[in-house]
mmCIF file of C-alpha atoms and ligand atoms in Angstrom:
data_model
loop_
_atom_site.group_PDB
_atom_site.id
_atom_site.type_symbol
_atom_site.label_atom_id
_atom_site.label_comp_id
_atom_site.label_asym_id
_atom_site.label_seq_id
_atom_site.Cartn_x
_atom_site.Cartn_y
_atom_site.Cartn_z
ATOM 1 C CA MET J 73 29.794 9.356 -8.160
ATOM 2 C CA ASN J 74 26.155 8.642 -7.635
ATOM 3 C CA GLN J 75 26.008 6.258 -4.680
ATOM 4 C CA SER J 76 23.319 6.448 -2.093
ATOM 5 C CA ALA J 77 24.171 5.487 1.334
ATOM 6 C CA GLN J 78 22.029 3.988 4.136
ATOM 7 C CA SER J 79 22.871 7.085 6.228
ATOM 8 C CA ASP J 80 21.246 9.426 3.735
ATOM 9 C CA GLY J 81 17.909 10.907 4.638
ATOM 10 C CA PHE J 82 14.557 9.534 3.283
ATOM 11 C CA ALA J 83 14.151 12.013 0.438
ATOM 12 C CA THR J 84 17.705 11.541 -0.679
ATOM 13 C CA ARG J 85 17.364 7.837 -0.767
ATOM 14 C CA ALA J 86 14.173 8.041 -2.603
ATOM 15 C CA ILE J 87 15.855 9.973 -5.378
ATOM 16 C CA HIS J 88 19.246 8.160 -5.458
ATOM 17 C CA ALA J 89 18.863 4.637 -4.304
ATOM 18 C CA GLY J 90 19.392 2.255 -7.427
ATOM 19 C CA GLN J 91 19.229 5.279 -9.748
ATOM 20 C CA HIS J 92 22.852 5.374 -10.916
ATOM 21 C CA PHE J 93 23.690 7.324 -14.138
ATOM 22 C CA ASP J 94 24.494 5.403 -17.303
ATOM 23 C CA PRO J 95 28.229 4.705 -17.285
ATOM 24 C CA THR J 96 28.500 4.542 -21.194
ATOM 25 C CA THR J 97 26.720 7.783 -22.086
ATOM 26 C CA GLY J 98 26.515 9.791 -18.702
ATOM 27 C CA ALA J 99 22.758 9.917 -19.050
ATOM 28 C CA VAL J 100 21.699 11.143 -15.642
ATOM 29 C CA ILE J 101 18.585 8.883 -15.847
ATOM 30 C CA PRO J 102 19.396 5.095 -16.193
ATOM 31 C CA PRO J 103 17.940 3.776 -19.467
ATOM 32 C CA ILE J 104 14.827 1.838 -19.633
ATOM 33 C CA TYR J 105 16.041 -1.704 -20.542
ATOM 34 C CA GLN J 106 13.086 -2.624 -22.758
ATOM 35 C CA SER J 107 14.582 -6.122 -23.527
ATOM 36 C CA SER J 108 13.194 -9.667 -22.916
ATOM 37 C CA THR J 109 16.656 -11.320 -23.114
ATOM 38 C CA PHE J 110 20.388 -10.654 -22.753
ATOM 39 C CA VAL J 111 23.166 -11.741 -24.923
ATOM 40 C CA GLN J 112 25.712 -14.234 -23.436
ATOM 41 C CA ASP J 113 29.511 -14.034 -24.083
ATOM 42 C CA GLY J 114 29.792 -17.775 -24.675
ATOM 43 C CA ILE J 115 27.384 -20.167 -22.952
ATOM 44 C CA GLY J 116 26.648 -18.982 -19.475
ATOM 45 C CA GLY J 117 28.737 -15.850 -19.800
ATOM 46 C CA LEU J 118 26.322 -13.325 -18.493
ATOM 47 C CA ARG J 119 27.090 -9.614 -18.410
ATOM 48 C CA GLY J 120 25.954 -8.284 -15.052
ATOM 49 C CA GLY J 121 24.003 -11.460 -14.185
ATOM 50 C CA TYR J 122 21.068 -10.805 -16.561
ATOM 51 C CA GLU J 123 19.738 -13.716 -18.661
ATOM 52 C CA TYR J 124 15.997 -13.429 -19.267
ATOM 53 C CA SER J 125 13.780 -10.470 -17.932
ATOM 54 C CA ARG J 126 11.330 -12.702 -16.017
ATOM 55 C CA GLY J 127 14.417 -13.732 -13.872
ATOM 56 C CA GLY J 128 15.899 -10.171 -13.806
ATOM 57 C CA ASN J 129 15.987 -6.881 -15.691
ATOM 58 C CA PRO J 130 18.122 -3.959 -14.814
ATOM 59 C CA THR J 131 15.264 -1.522 -14.852
ATOM 60 C CA ARG J 132 13.409 -3.681 -12.339
ATOM 61 C CA THR J 133 16.661 -4.052 -10.199
ATOM 62 C CA ALA J 134 17.009 -0.232 -9.994
ATOM 63 C CA LEU J 135 13.313 -0.014 -8.715
ATOM 64 C CA GLU J 136 13.829 -2.947 -6.270
ATOM 65 C CA THR J 137 16.959 -1.162 -4.752
ATOM 66 C CA GLN J 138 15.071 2.056 -4.399
ATOM 67 C CA LEU J 139 12.035 0.187 -2.707
ATOM 68 C CA ALA J 140 14.278 -1.608 -0.264
ATOM 69 C CA ALA J 141 15.910 1.773 0.555
ATOM 70 C CA LEU J 142 12.657 3.507 1.226
ATOM 71 C CA GLU J 143 11.751 1.039 4.096
ATOM 72 C CA GLY J 144 15.397 0.847 5.392
ATOM 73 C CA ALA J 145 15.476 -2.758 4.284
ATOM 74 C CA THR J 146 17.758 -5.337 2.737
ATOM 75 C CA HIS J 147 15.534 -6.842 0.058
ATOM 76 C CA GLY J 148 12.873 -5.369 -2.260
ATOM 77 C CA LEU J 149 11.082 -7.307 -4.839
ATOM 78 C CA SER J 150 8.744 -5.696 -7.281
ATOM 79 C CA PHE J 151 5.678 -7.254 -9.026
ATOM 80 C CA ALA J 152 3.109 -6.596 -11.676
ATOM 81 C CA SER J 153 0.457 -5.494 -9.161
ATOM 82 C CA GLY J 154 0.112 -5.147 -5.310
ATOM 83 C CA LEU J 155 -2.046 -8.372 -5.194
ATOM 84 C CA ALA J 156 0.549 -10.235 -7.232
ATOM 85 C CA ALA J 157 3.160 -9.097 -4.590
ATOM 86 C CA GLU J 158 0.839 -10.295 -1.783
ATOM 87 C CA ASP J 159 0.220 -13.650 -3.522
ATOM 88 C CA ALA J 160 3.854 -14.276 -3.986
ATOM 89 C CA LEU J 161 4.479 -13.440 -0.212
ATOM 90 C CA LEU J 162 1.547 -15.694 0.785
ATOM 91 C CA ARG J 163 2.797 -18.566 -1.258
ATOM 92 C CA ALA J 164 6.305 -18.382 0.020
ATOM 93 C CA ALA J 165 5.267 -18.206 3.659
ATOM 94 C CA LEU J 166 2.292 -20.526 3.889
ATOM 95 C CA ALA J 167 1.519 -24.241 3.231
ATOM 96 C CA PRO J 168 -1.951 -26.019 3.226
ATOM 97 C CA GLY J 169 -3.548 -26.059 6.753
ATOM 98 C CA ASP J 170 -1.945 -22.869 7.721
ATOM 99 C CA HIS J 171 -4.087 -19.943 9.156
ATOM 100 C CA VAL J 172 -3.834 -16.131 8.692
ATOM 101 C CA VAL J 173 -5.243 -13.544 11.115
ATOM 102 C CA LEU J 174 -6.036 -10.257 9.305
ATOM 103 C CA GLY J 175 -7.972 -7.019 9.941
ATOM 104 C CA ASN J 176 -11.764 -7.182 9.712
ATOM 105 C CA ASP J 177 -11.481 -4.037 7.619
ATOM 106 C CA ALA J 178 -8.660 -5.234 5.381
ATOM 107 C CA TYR J 179 -8.453 -4.031 1.708
ATOM 108 C CA GLY J 180 -11.207 -6.087 -0.015
ATOM 109 C CA GLY J 181 -8.898 -7.548 -2.625
ATOM 110 C CA THR J 182 -6.518 -8.838 -0.014
ATOM 111 C CA TYR J 183 -9.301 -10.447 1.752
ATOM 112 C CA ARG J 184 -10.597 -11.981 -1.452
ATOM 113 C CA LEU J 185 -7.073 -13.258 -2.295
ATOM 114 C CA ILE J 186 -6.604 -14.854 1.087
ATOM 115 C CA ASN J 187 -10.029 -16.106 1.536
ATOM 116 C CA ARG J 188 -10.947 -17.376 -2.038
ATOM 117 C CA ILE J 189 -7.791 -18.056 -3.942
ATOM 118 C CA HIS J 190 -5.664 -19.257 -0.926
ATOM 119 C CA GLY J 191 -8.756 -20.721 0.776
ATOM 120 C CA ALA J 192 -9.087 -23.146 -1.976
ATOM 121 C CA TRP J 193 -5.641 -24.364 -1.381
ATOM 122 C CA GLY J 194 -6.315 -25.107 2.216
ATOM 123 C CA ILE J 195 -5.396 -21.727 3.942
ATOM 124 C CA ARG J 196 -7.790 -20.639 6.575
ATOM 125 C CA ASN J 197 -8.293 -17.036 7.979
ATOM 126 C CA THR J 198 -9.913 -15.166 10.698
ATOM 127 C CA PRO J 199 -10.724 -11.501 10.355
ATOM 128 C CA VAL J 200 -10.465 -9.492 13.560
ATOM 129 C CA ASP J 201 -10.456 -5.902 14.984
ATOM 130 C CA LEU J 202 -6.602 -5.164 14.844
ATOM 131 C CA THR J 203 -7.196 -2.195 17.301
ATOM 132 C CA ASP J 204 -8.166 -4.752 19.946
ATOM 133 C CA LEU J 205 -5.004 -6.636 21.021
ATOM 134 C CA ALA J 206 -6.935 -9.138 23.153
ATOM 135 C CA ALA J 207 -9.088 -10.075 20.180
ATOM 136 C CA VAL J 208 -6.076 -10.454 18.030
ATOM 137 C CA GLU J 209 -4.320 -12.622 20.621
ATOM 138 C CA ALA J 210 -7.528 -14.856 20.927
ATOM 139 C CA ALA J 211 -7.652 -15.256 17.194
ATOM 140 C CA ILE J 212 -4.121 -16.804 17.030
ATOM 141 C CA GLU J 213 -4.265 -20.527 16.603
ATOM 142 C CA PRO J 214 -1.387 -23.066 16.783
ATOM 143 C CA ASP J 215 -1.338 -23.084 12.824
ATOM 144 C CA THR J 216 -1.347 -19.297 12.524
ATOM 145 C CA LYS J 217 1.596 -18.304 10.466
ATOM 146 C CA ILE J 218 0.854 -14.700 9.400
ATOM 147 C CA LEU J 219 -0.631 -11.657 11.171
ATOM 148 C CA TRP J 220 -1.777 -9.304 8.413
ATOM 149 C CA VAL J 221 -1.821 -5.701 9.400
ATOM 150 C CA GLU J 222 -3.037 -2.691 7.450
ATOM 151 C CA THR J 223 -2.913 0.656 8.968
ATOM 152 C CA PRO J 224 -4.469 3.068 8.448
ATOM 153 C CA SER J 225 -7.193 0.718 7.138
ATOM 154 C CA ASN J 226 -9.266 1.095 4.042
ATOM 155 C CA PRO J 227 -11.770 2.672 4.078
ATOM 156 C CA LEU J 228 -12.418 3.532 7.745
ATOM 157 C CA MET J 229 -8.829 4.680 8.542
ATOM 158 C CA ALA J 230 -8.589 2.571 11.781
ATOM 159 C CA VAL J 231 -5.131 2.852 13.195
ATOM 160 C CA SER J 232 -3.564 -0.161 14.751
ATOM 161 C CA ASP J 233 -0.355 -0.395 16.887
ATOM 162 C CA ILE J 234 2.391 -1.969 14.600
ATOM 163 C CA ALA J 235 5.045 -2.202 17.490
ATOM 164 C CA ALA J 236 2.411 -3.912 19.819
ATOM 165 C CA LEU J 237 1.209 -6.257 17.056
ATOM 166 C CA ALA J 238 4.683 -7.163 16.112
ATOM 167 C CA GLU J 239 5.575 -8.064 19.678
ATOM 168 C CA LEU J 240 2.202 -10.073 19.976
ATOM 169 C CA GLY J 241 2.822 -11.880 16.757
ATOM 170 C CA HIS J 242 6.436 -12.752 17.693
ATOM 171 C CA ARG J 243 5.531 -14.139 20.921
ATOM 172 C CA TYR J 244 3.438 -16.778 19.081
ATOM 173 C CA GLY J 245 6.163 -17.240 16.178
ATOM 174 C CA VAL J 246 3.926 -15.556 13.686
ATOM 175 C CA LEU J 247 5.168 -13.449 10.703
ATOM 176 C CA VAL J 248 3.904 -9.963 10.928
ATOM 177 C CA VAL J 249 3.090 -8.344 7.535
ATOM 178 C CA VAL J 250 2.181 -4.680 7.236
ATOM 179 C CA ASP J 251 0.486 -3.361 4.062
ATOM 180 C CA ASN J 252 1.896 0.041 3.938
ATOM 181 C CA THR J 253 0.017 1.344 0.977
ATOM 182 C CA PHE J 254 -2.003 4.006 2.682
ATOM 183 C CA ALA J 255 0.702 5.684 4.716
ATOM 184 C CA SER J 256 3.647 5.079 2.373
ATOM 185 C CA PRO J 257 7.124 4.724 3.815
ATOM 186 C CA ALA J 258 7.386 8.596 3.764
ATOM 187 C CA LEU J 259 5.013 8.638 6.725
ATOM 188 C CA GLN J 260 5.383 5.174 8.371
ATOM 189 C CA GLN J 261 8.238 2.752 8.589
ATOM 190 C CA PRO J 262 6.901 -0.699 9.773
ATOM 191 C CA LEU J 263 10.191 -2.593 9.765
ATOM 192 C CA ALA J 264 11.636 -0.069 12.224
ATOM 193 C CA LEU J 265 8.529 -0.679 14.270
ATOM 194 C CA GLY J 266 9.294 -4.418 14.421
ATOM 195 C CA ALA J 267 7.283 -5.736 11.537
ATOM 196 C CA ASP J 268 8.816 -8.598 9.430
ATOM 197 C CA VAL J 269 7.587 -7.814 6.005
ATOM 198 C CA VAL J 270 6.046 -4.847 4.262
ATOM 199 C CA VAL J 271 3.877 -5.013 1.188
ATOM 200 C CA HIS J 272 2.695 -2.286 -1.065
ATOM 201 C CA SER J 273 0.373 -1.497 -3.826
ATOM 202 C CA THR J 274 2.868 0.712 -5.667
ATOM 203 C CA THR J 275 -0.006 1.635 -7.895
ATOM 204 C CA LYS J 276 -1.045 4.145 -5.109
ATOM 205 C CA TYR J 277 1.364 6.662 -3.464
ATOM 206 C CA LEU J 278 4.702 5.257 -4.612
ATOM 207 C CA GLY J 279 3.843 5.491 -8.298
ATOM 208 C CA GLY J 280 1.657 8.525 -7.475
ATOM 209 C CA HIS J 281 0.400 9.469 -10.933
ATOM 210 C CA SER J 282 -2.214 6.968 -11.624
ATOM 211 C CA ASP J 283 -0.431 5.781 -14.584
ATOM 212 C CA VAL J 284 0.909 2.308 -13.542
ATOM 213 C CA ILE J 285 -0.059 -0.769 -11.668
ATOM 214 C CA GLY J 286 2.512 -2.413 -9.352
ATOM 215 C CA GLY J 287 3.314 -3.995 -6.209
ATOM 216 C CA ALA J 288 6.122 -4.777 -3.788
ATOM 217 C CA VAL J 289 7.365 -6.892 -1.022
ATOM 218 C CA VAL J 290 10.181 -5.430 1.164
ATOM 219 C CA LEU J 291 11.861 -7.309 4.058
ATOM 220 C CA ASN J 292 15.030 -7.885 5.871
ATOM 221 C CA ASP J 293 16.522 -11.309 6.402
ATOM 222 C CA VAL J 294 13.921 -13.492 8.056
ATOM 223 C CA GLN J 295 13.710 -17.388 8.113
ATOM 224 C CA VAL J 296 10.432 -19.339 7.263
ATOM 225 C CA GLY J 297 10.575 -23.072 7.677
ATOM 226 C CA GLY J 298 14.326 -23.011 7.756
ATOM 227 C CA GLU J 299 14.701 -21.087 4.510
ATOM 228 C CA GLU J 300 15.345 -17.325 3.963
ATOM 229 C CA LEU J 301 11.930 -15.798 3.047
ATOM 230 C CA HIS J 302 13.229 -13.355 0.587
ATOM 231 C CA GLU J 303 14.814 -16.221 -1.447
ATOM 232 C CA LYS J 304 11.486 -18.157 -1.386
ATOM 233 C CA ILE J 305 9.632 -14.930 -2.687
ATOM 234 C CA ARG J 306 12.404 -14.302 -5.272
ATOM 235 C CA PHE J 307 11.931 -17.942 -6.487
ATOM 236 C CA ILE J 308 8.199 -17.458 -6.848
ATOM 237 C CA GLN J 309 8.678 -14.102 -8.662
ATOM 238 C CA PHE J 310 10.796 -16.033 -11.342
ATOM 239 C CA ALA J 311 8.911 -19.245 -11.346
ATOM 240 C CA ALA J 312 5.302 -17.786 -11.423
ATOM 241 C CA GLY J 313 6.366 -14.717 -13.281
ATOM 242 C CA ALA J 314 4.151 -11.810 -12.142
ATOM 243 C CA VAL J 315 7.051 -9.424 -12.670
ATOM 244 C CA SER J 316 7.141 -5.705 -13.289
ATOM 245 C CA ALA J 317 7.635 -4.771 -16.884
ATOM 246 C CA PRO J 318 10.648 -2.364 -17.566
ATOM 247 C CA MET J 319 8.294 0.637 -18.487
ATOM 248 C CA ASP J 320 6.159 -0.030 -15.323
ATOM 249 C CA ALA J 321 9.242 -0.272 -13.238
ATOM 250 C CA PHE J 322 10.694 2.948 -14.712
ATOM 251 C CA LEU J 323 7.405 4.873 -14.062
ATOM 252 C CA THR J 324 7.213 3.677 -10.510
ATOM 253 C CA ALA J 325 10.761 4.638 -9.885
ATOM 254 C CA ARG J 326 10.154 8.129 -11.307
ATOM 255 C CA GLY J 327 7.181 8.479 -9.135
ATOM 256 C CA ILE J 328 9.014 7.548 -5.888
ATOM 257 C CA LYS J 329 11.559 10.508 -6.332
ATOM 258 C CA THR J 330 8.850 12.939 -5.399
ATOM 259 C CA LEU J 331 7.191 10.780 -2.700
ATOM 260 C CA ASP J 332 8.441 12.819 0.215
ATOM 261 C CA VAL J 333 7.091 16.257 -1.079
ATOM 262 C CA ARG J 334 3.907 14.712 -2.342
ATOM 263 C CA MET J 335 3.054 13.156 1.019
ATOM 264 C CA GLN J 336 3.561 16.321 2.789
ATOM 265 C CA ARG J 337 1.122 18.199 0.312
ATOM 266 C CA HIS J 338 -1.356 15.298 0.482
ATOM 267 C CA SER J 339 -1.421 15.439 4.151
ATOM 268 C CA ALA J 340 -1.788 19.220 4.572
ATOM 269 C CA ASN J 341 -4.704 19.164 1.955
ATOM 270 C CA ALA J 342 -6.398 16.233 3.617
ATOM 271 C CA TYR J 343 -6.169 17.894 7.010
ATOM 272 C CA ALA J 344 -7.771 21.053 5.841
ATOM 273 C CA ILE J 345 -10.592 19.046 4.092
ATOM 274 C CA ALA J 346 -11.223 16.716 7.038
ATOM 275 C CA SER J 347 -11.413 19.874 9.396
ATOM 276 C CA TYR J 348 -13.938 21.500 7.038
ATOM 277 C CA LEU J 349 -16.107 18.271 6.774
ATOM 278 C CA GLN J 350 -16.108 17.761 10.649
ATOM 279 C CA GLN J 351 -18.046 20.881 11.171
ATOM 280 C CA HIS J 352 -20.507 20.477 8.340
ATOM 281 C CA ALA J 353 -24.109 19.702 9.181
ATOM 282 C CA ALA J 354 -24.559 17.225 6.515
ATOM 283 C CA VAL J 355 -21.638 15.038 7.726
ATOM 284 C CA GLU J 356 -22.339 12.432 10.503
ATOM 285 C CA ARG J 357 -18.764 11.472 10.975
ATOM 286 C CA VAL J 358 -15.224 11.980 9.457
ATOM 287 C CA TYR J 359 -12.609 9.328 9.487
ATOM 288 C CA TYR J 360 -9.067 10.966 9.385
ATOM 289 C CA PRO J 361 -6.329 10.031 11.666
ATOM 290 C CA GLY J 362 -5.108 13.624 11.791
ATOM 291 C CA LEU J 363 -8.222 14.889 13.509
ATOM 292 C CA ASP J 364 -7.871 14.742 17.427
ATOM 293 C CA THR J 365 -11.463 13.321 17.557
ATOM 294 C CA HIS J 366 -10.360 10.209 15.759
ATOM 295 C CA PRO J 367 -9.871 7.323 18.254
ATOM 296 C CA GLY J 368 -6.474 6.387 16.816
ATOM 297 C CA HIS J 369 -5.197 10.006 16.584
ATOM 298 C CA GLU J 370 -2.517 9.598 19.334
ATOM 299 C CA LEU J 371 -1.321 6.388 18.193
ATOM 300 C CA ALA J 372 -0.998 7.687 14.673
ATOM 301 C CA ALA J 373 0.868 10.790 15.929
ATOM 302 C CA ARG J 374 3.257 8.343 17.520
ATOM 303 C CA GLN J 375 3.830 5.847 14.733
ATOM 304 C CA MET J 376 3.430 8.149 11.656
ATOM 305 C CA SER J 377 5.215 11.271 10.682
ATOM 306 C CA GLY J 378 2.095 12.654 8.905
ATOM 307 C CA PHE J 379 -1.413 11.537 8.550
ATOM 308 C CA GLY J 380 -1.705 11.013 4.734
ATOM 309 C CA GLY J 381 -4.229 11.874 2.050
ATOM 310 C CA MET J 382 -7.093 9.552 2.599
ATOM 311 C CA ILE J 383 -10.421 10.556 4.152
ATOM 312 C CA SER J 384 -13.599 8.767 4.585
ATOM 313 C CA LEU J 385 -16.876 10.416 5.643
ATOM 314 C CA ALA J 386 -20.257 9.160 6.641
ATOM 315 C CA LEU J 387 -23.230 11.226 5.508
ATOM 316 C CA ARG J 388 -26.287 11.848 7.544
ATOM 317 C CA GLY J 389 -28.583 11.518 4.588
ATOM 318 C CA GLY J 390 -27.673 7.828 4.205
ATOM 319 C CA GLU J 391 -26.953 5.958 0.788
ATOM 320 C CA PRO J 392 -28.899 8.649 -1.351
ATOM 321 C CA ALA J 393 -26.820 11.450 0.093
ATOM 322 C CA ALA J 394 -23.526 9.568 -0.254
ATOM 323 C CA ARG J 395 -24.227 8.534 -3.900
ATOM 324 C CA ARG J 396 -25.257 12.158 -4.729
ATOM 325 C CA PHE J 397 -22.200 13.680 -2.957
ATOM 326 C CA ALA J 398 -19.954 11.312 -4.878
ATOM 327 C CA GLU J 399 -21.556 11.986 -8.254
ATOM 328 C CA SER J 400 -21.570 15.878 -7.855
ATOM 329 C CA MET J 401 -17.891 16.557 -7.299
ATOM 330 C CA ARG J 402 -16.072 18.347 -10.088
ATOM 331 C CA LEU J 403 -12.166 18.105 -9.423
ATOM 332 C CA PHE J 404 -12.623 14.916 -7.334
ATOM 333 C CA GLN J 405 -13.122 12.447 -10.116
ATOM 334 C CA LEU J 406 -15.359 9.286 -9.457
ATOM 335 C CA ALA J 407 -12.931 6.474 -9.868
ATOM 336 C CA GLU J 408 -11.453 3.619 -7.836
ATOM 337 C CA SER J 409 -7.902 3.762 -6.625
ATOM 338 C CA LEU J 410 -6.118 6.429 -4.654
ATOM 339 C CA GLY J 411 -2.731 7.986 -4.005
ATOM 340 C CA GLY J 412 -2.353 9.901 -7.279
ATOM 341 C CA VAL J 413 -1.598 13.587 -7.610
ATOM 342 C CA GLU J 414 -5.159 14.146 -8.791
ATOM 343 C CA SER J 415 -8.037 14.023 -6.246
ATOM 344 C CA LEU J 416 -10.562 11.013 -6.478
ATOM 345 C CA VAL J 417 -13.755 10.152 -4.925
ATOM 346 C CA ASN J 418 -14.862 6.581 -4.380
ATOM 347 C CA TYR J 419 -18.156 4.986 -3.256
ATOM 348 C CA PRO J 420 -16.739 1.808 -1.453
ATOM 349 C CA SER J 421 -19.856 -0.177 -1.000
ATOM 350 C CA GLU J 422 -20.397 -0.453 -4.792
ATOM 351 C CA MET J 423 -16.816 0.202 -6.091
ATOM 352 C CA THR J 424 -13.660 -0.773 -4.199
ATOM 353 C CA HIS J 425 -15.408 -2.914 -1.514
ATOM 354 C CA ALA J 426 -18.209 -4.490 -3.730
ATOM 355 C CA SER J 427 -16.404 -7.872 -3.373
ATOM 356 C CA VAL J 428 -16.901 -7.917 0.431
ATOM 357 C CA ARG J 429 -20.654 -7.063 0.329
ATOM 358 C CA GLY J 430 -22.495 -9.432 2.573
ATOM 359 C CA THR J 431 -19.316 -10.466 4.626
ATOM 360 C CA GLU J 432 -18.003 -9.026 7.851
ATOM 361 C CA LEU J 433 -15.865 -6.610 5.762
ATOM 362 C CA GLU J 434 -18.837 -4.819 4.308
ATOM 363 C CA VAL J 435 -18.673 -1.047 4.156
ATOM 364 C CA ALA J 436 -21.866 0.886 5.244
ATOM 365 C CA PRO J 437 -23.738 2.469 2.331
ATOM 366 C CA ASN J 438 -23.428 6.153 3.648
ATOM 367 C CA ILE J 439 -19.595 6.086 3.460
ATOM 368 C CA VAL J 440 -17.660 8.019 0.714
ATOM 369 C CA ARG J 441 -13.795 7.816 0.480
ATOM 370 C CA LEU J 442 -11.764 10.680 -0.752
ATOM 371 C CA SER J 443 -8.263 10.434 -2.012
ATOM 372 C CA VAL J 444 -7.034 13.994 -1.590
ATOM 373 C CA GLY J 445 -4.644 15.047 -4.315
ATOM 374 C CA ILE J 446 -1.991 17.830 -4.372
ATOM 375 C CA GLU J 447 -4.051 20.457 -6.194
ATOM 376 C CA ASP J 448 -4.625 23.916 -4.699
ATOM 377 C CA VAL J 449 -6.383 23.210 -1.411
ATOM 378 C CA ALA J 450 -8.870 26.178 -1.998
ATOM 379 C CA ASP J 451 -10.172 24.566 -5.253
ATOM 380 C CA LEU J 452 -10.560 21.221 -3.456
ATOM 381 C CA LEU J 453 -12.457 22.843 -0.529
ATOM 382 C CA ALA J 454 -14.703 24.707 -2.865
ATOM 383 C CA ASP J 455 -15.416 21.391 -4.734
ATOM 384 C CA VAL J 456 -16.332 19.622 -1.354
ATOM 385 C CA GLU J 457 -18.562 22.723 -0.444
ATOM 386 C CA GLN J 458 -20.533 22.758 -3.628
ATOM 387 C CA ALA J 459 -21.097 18.960 -3.663
ATOM 388 C CA LEU J 460 -22.398 19.118 -0.029
ATOM 389 C CA ALA J 461 -24.618 21.889 -0.995
ATOM 390 C CA GLN J 462 -26.428 19.590 -3.383
ATOM 391 C CA LEU J 463 -27.643 17.240 -0.633
HETATM 392 C C1 PLP D 649 -4.917 -1.190 -4.129
HETATM 393 C C2 PLP D 649 -4.471 -1.902 -2.844
HETATM 394 C C3 PLP D 649 -3.902 -3.148 -2.897
HETATM 395 C C4 PLP D 649 -3.973 -3.945 -4.252
HETATM 396 O O1 PLP D 649 -2.968 -3.378 -4.988
HETATM 397 P P1 PLP D 649 -3.138 -3.582 -6.715
HETATM 398 O O2 PLP D 649 -1.933 -2.822 -7.125
HETATM 399 O O3 PLP D 649 -4.407 -2.956 -7.093
HETATM 400 O O4 PLP D 649 -3.076 -5.048 -6.982
HETATM 401 C C5 PLP D 649 -3.585 -3.723 -1.670
HETATM 402 N N1 PLP D 649 -3.656 -3.072 -0.576
HETATM 403 C C6 PLP D 649 -4.169 -1.801 -0.515
HETATM 404 C C7 PLP D 649 -4.326 -1.115 0.884
HETATM 405 C C8 PLP D 649 -4.566 -1.251 -1.641
HETATM 406 O O5 PLP D 649 -5.108 0.034 -1.539
#
């Protein structure tokens, strides 16, 4: 037998949910069903319900079962990218004229999607400071349908109160969505805190090895406009077609199996580096929720079971120092993205957040973001130290 149960612990579910051995050969790892279509035993006689891989593929089903189990949810849907997942959710939940409230430090690509793509189809939005509940309440309009929460936020690691935001959103009949990419379900469980929907860029911690792009929407039963939201999203996944390919689904499922241990190591390494940075003379400010100087530290300690692997820092030497620091690192490779086993350094104002320059989501030019990997912490600390010594 290889059945995972809802009562299993997180690490057990991450390894076993949806990952049944192959009944014909006994292969412990289910095969990658690299097939676009499925034979029918007579017209309409489907084996296992599969017809054509845009509509469904067993490797994708295995991943979707695993994704739902990670968040303790009933439904998981997997997509070709995090933004494709967000797009499907937005299309399913919104109609022209509707309004979205989102964080004023939301992931740049999310803002671009909501503002420019959905904006062109009549969706309005208001960016707001999600740590200020009164400001969030004031931003809610009669047509507001979604409150889009990202915590910790990117790149400034602001921590917002999921339970309080969920309660506020529900008071106004608003769907509360949490982008759980930065924390991952190993450290934060938004549905248990009252959120309606979780989205992920599985490209980051879930995949965990910087080798695959993907996204997910995870939710329980919730109605929107008299219909089940998961059914509307499933229809858009099928009808618009931004699905995960079988090999991508396999790589993501494989990554997820080690998520729990990886997040523990990411968190421990990041804490050591953030503590070191905090006492360094060249550093003006460190943004890491694990530090007790962080304004969201107590809240993060309550709603997360670890503080994660993402750190941002502001350098006293302004833009030249930030650029020099980012370009002087040896093990931290200069690249966009995050959440892989290897450490990365990013200069948000010109890399990940270039698309929000000149908007209220703009990132200051002295900020550098670190995605702390799971290498030996002594080597990572030495790298940070030598790069700071060059300023
Ligand atoms: C990367 C990222 C996304 C977008 O995901 P893609 O897989 O790149 O499409 C969304 N939200 C957050 C917080 C991200 O870091």
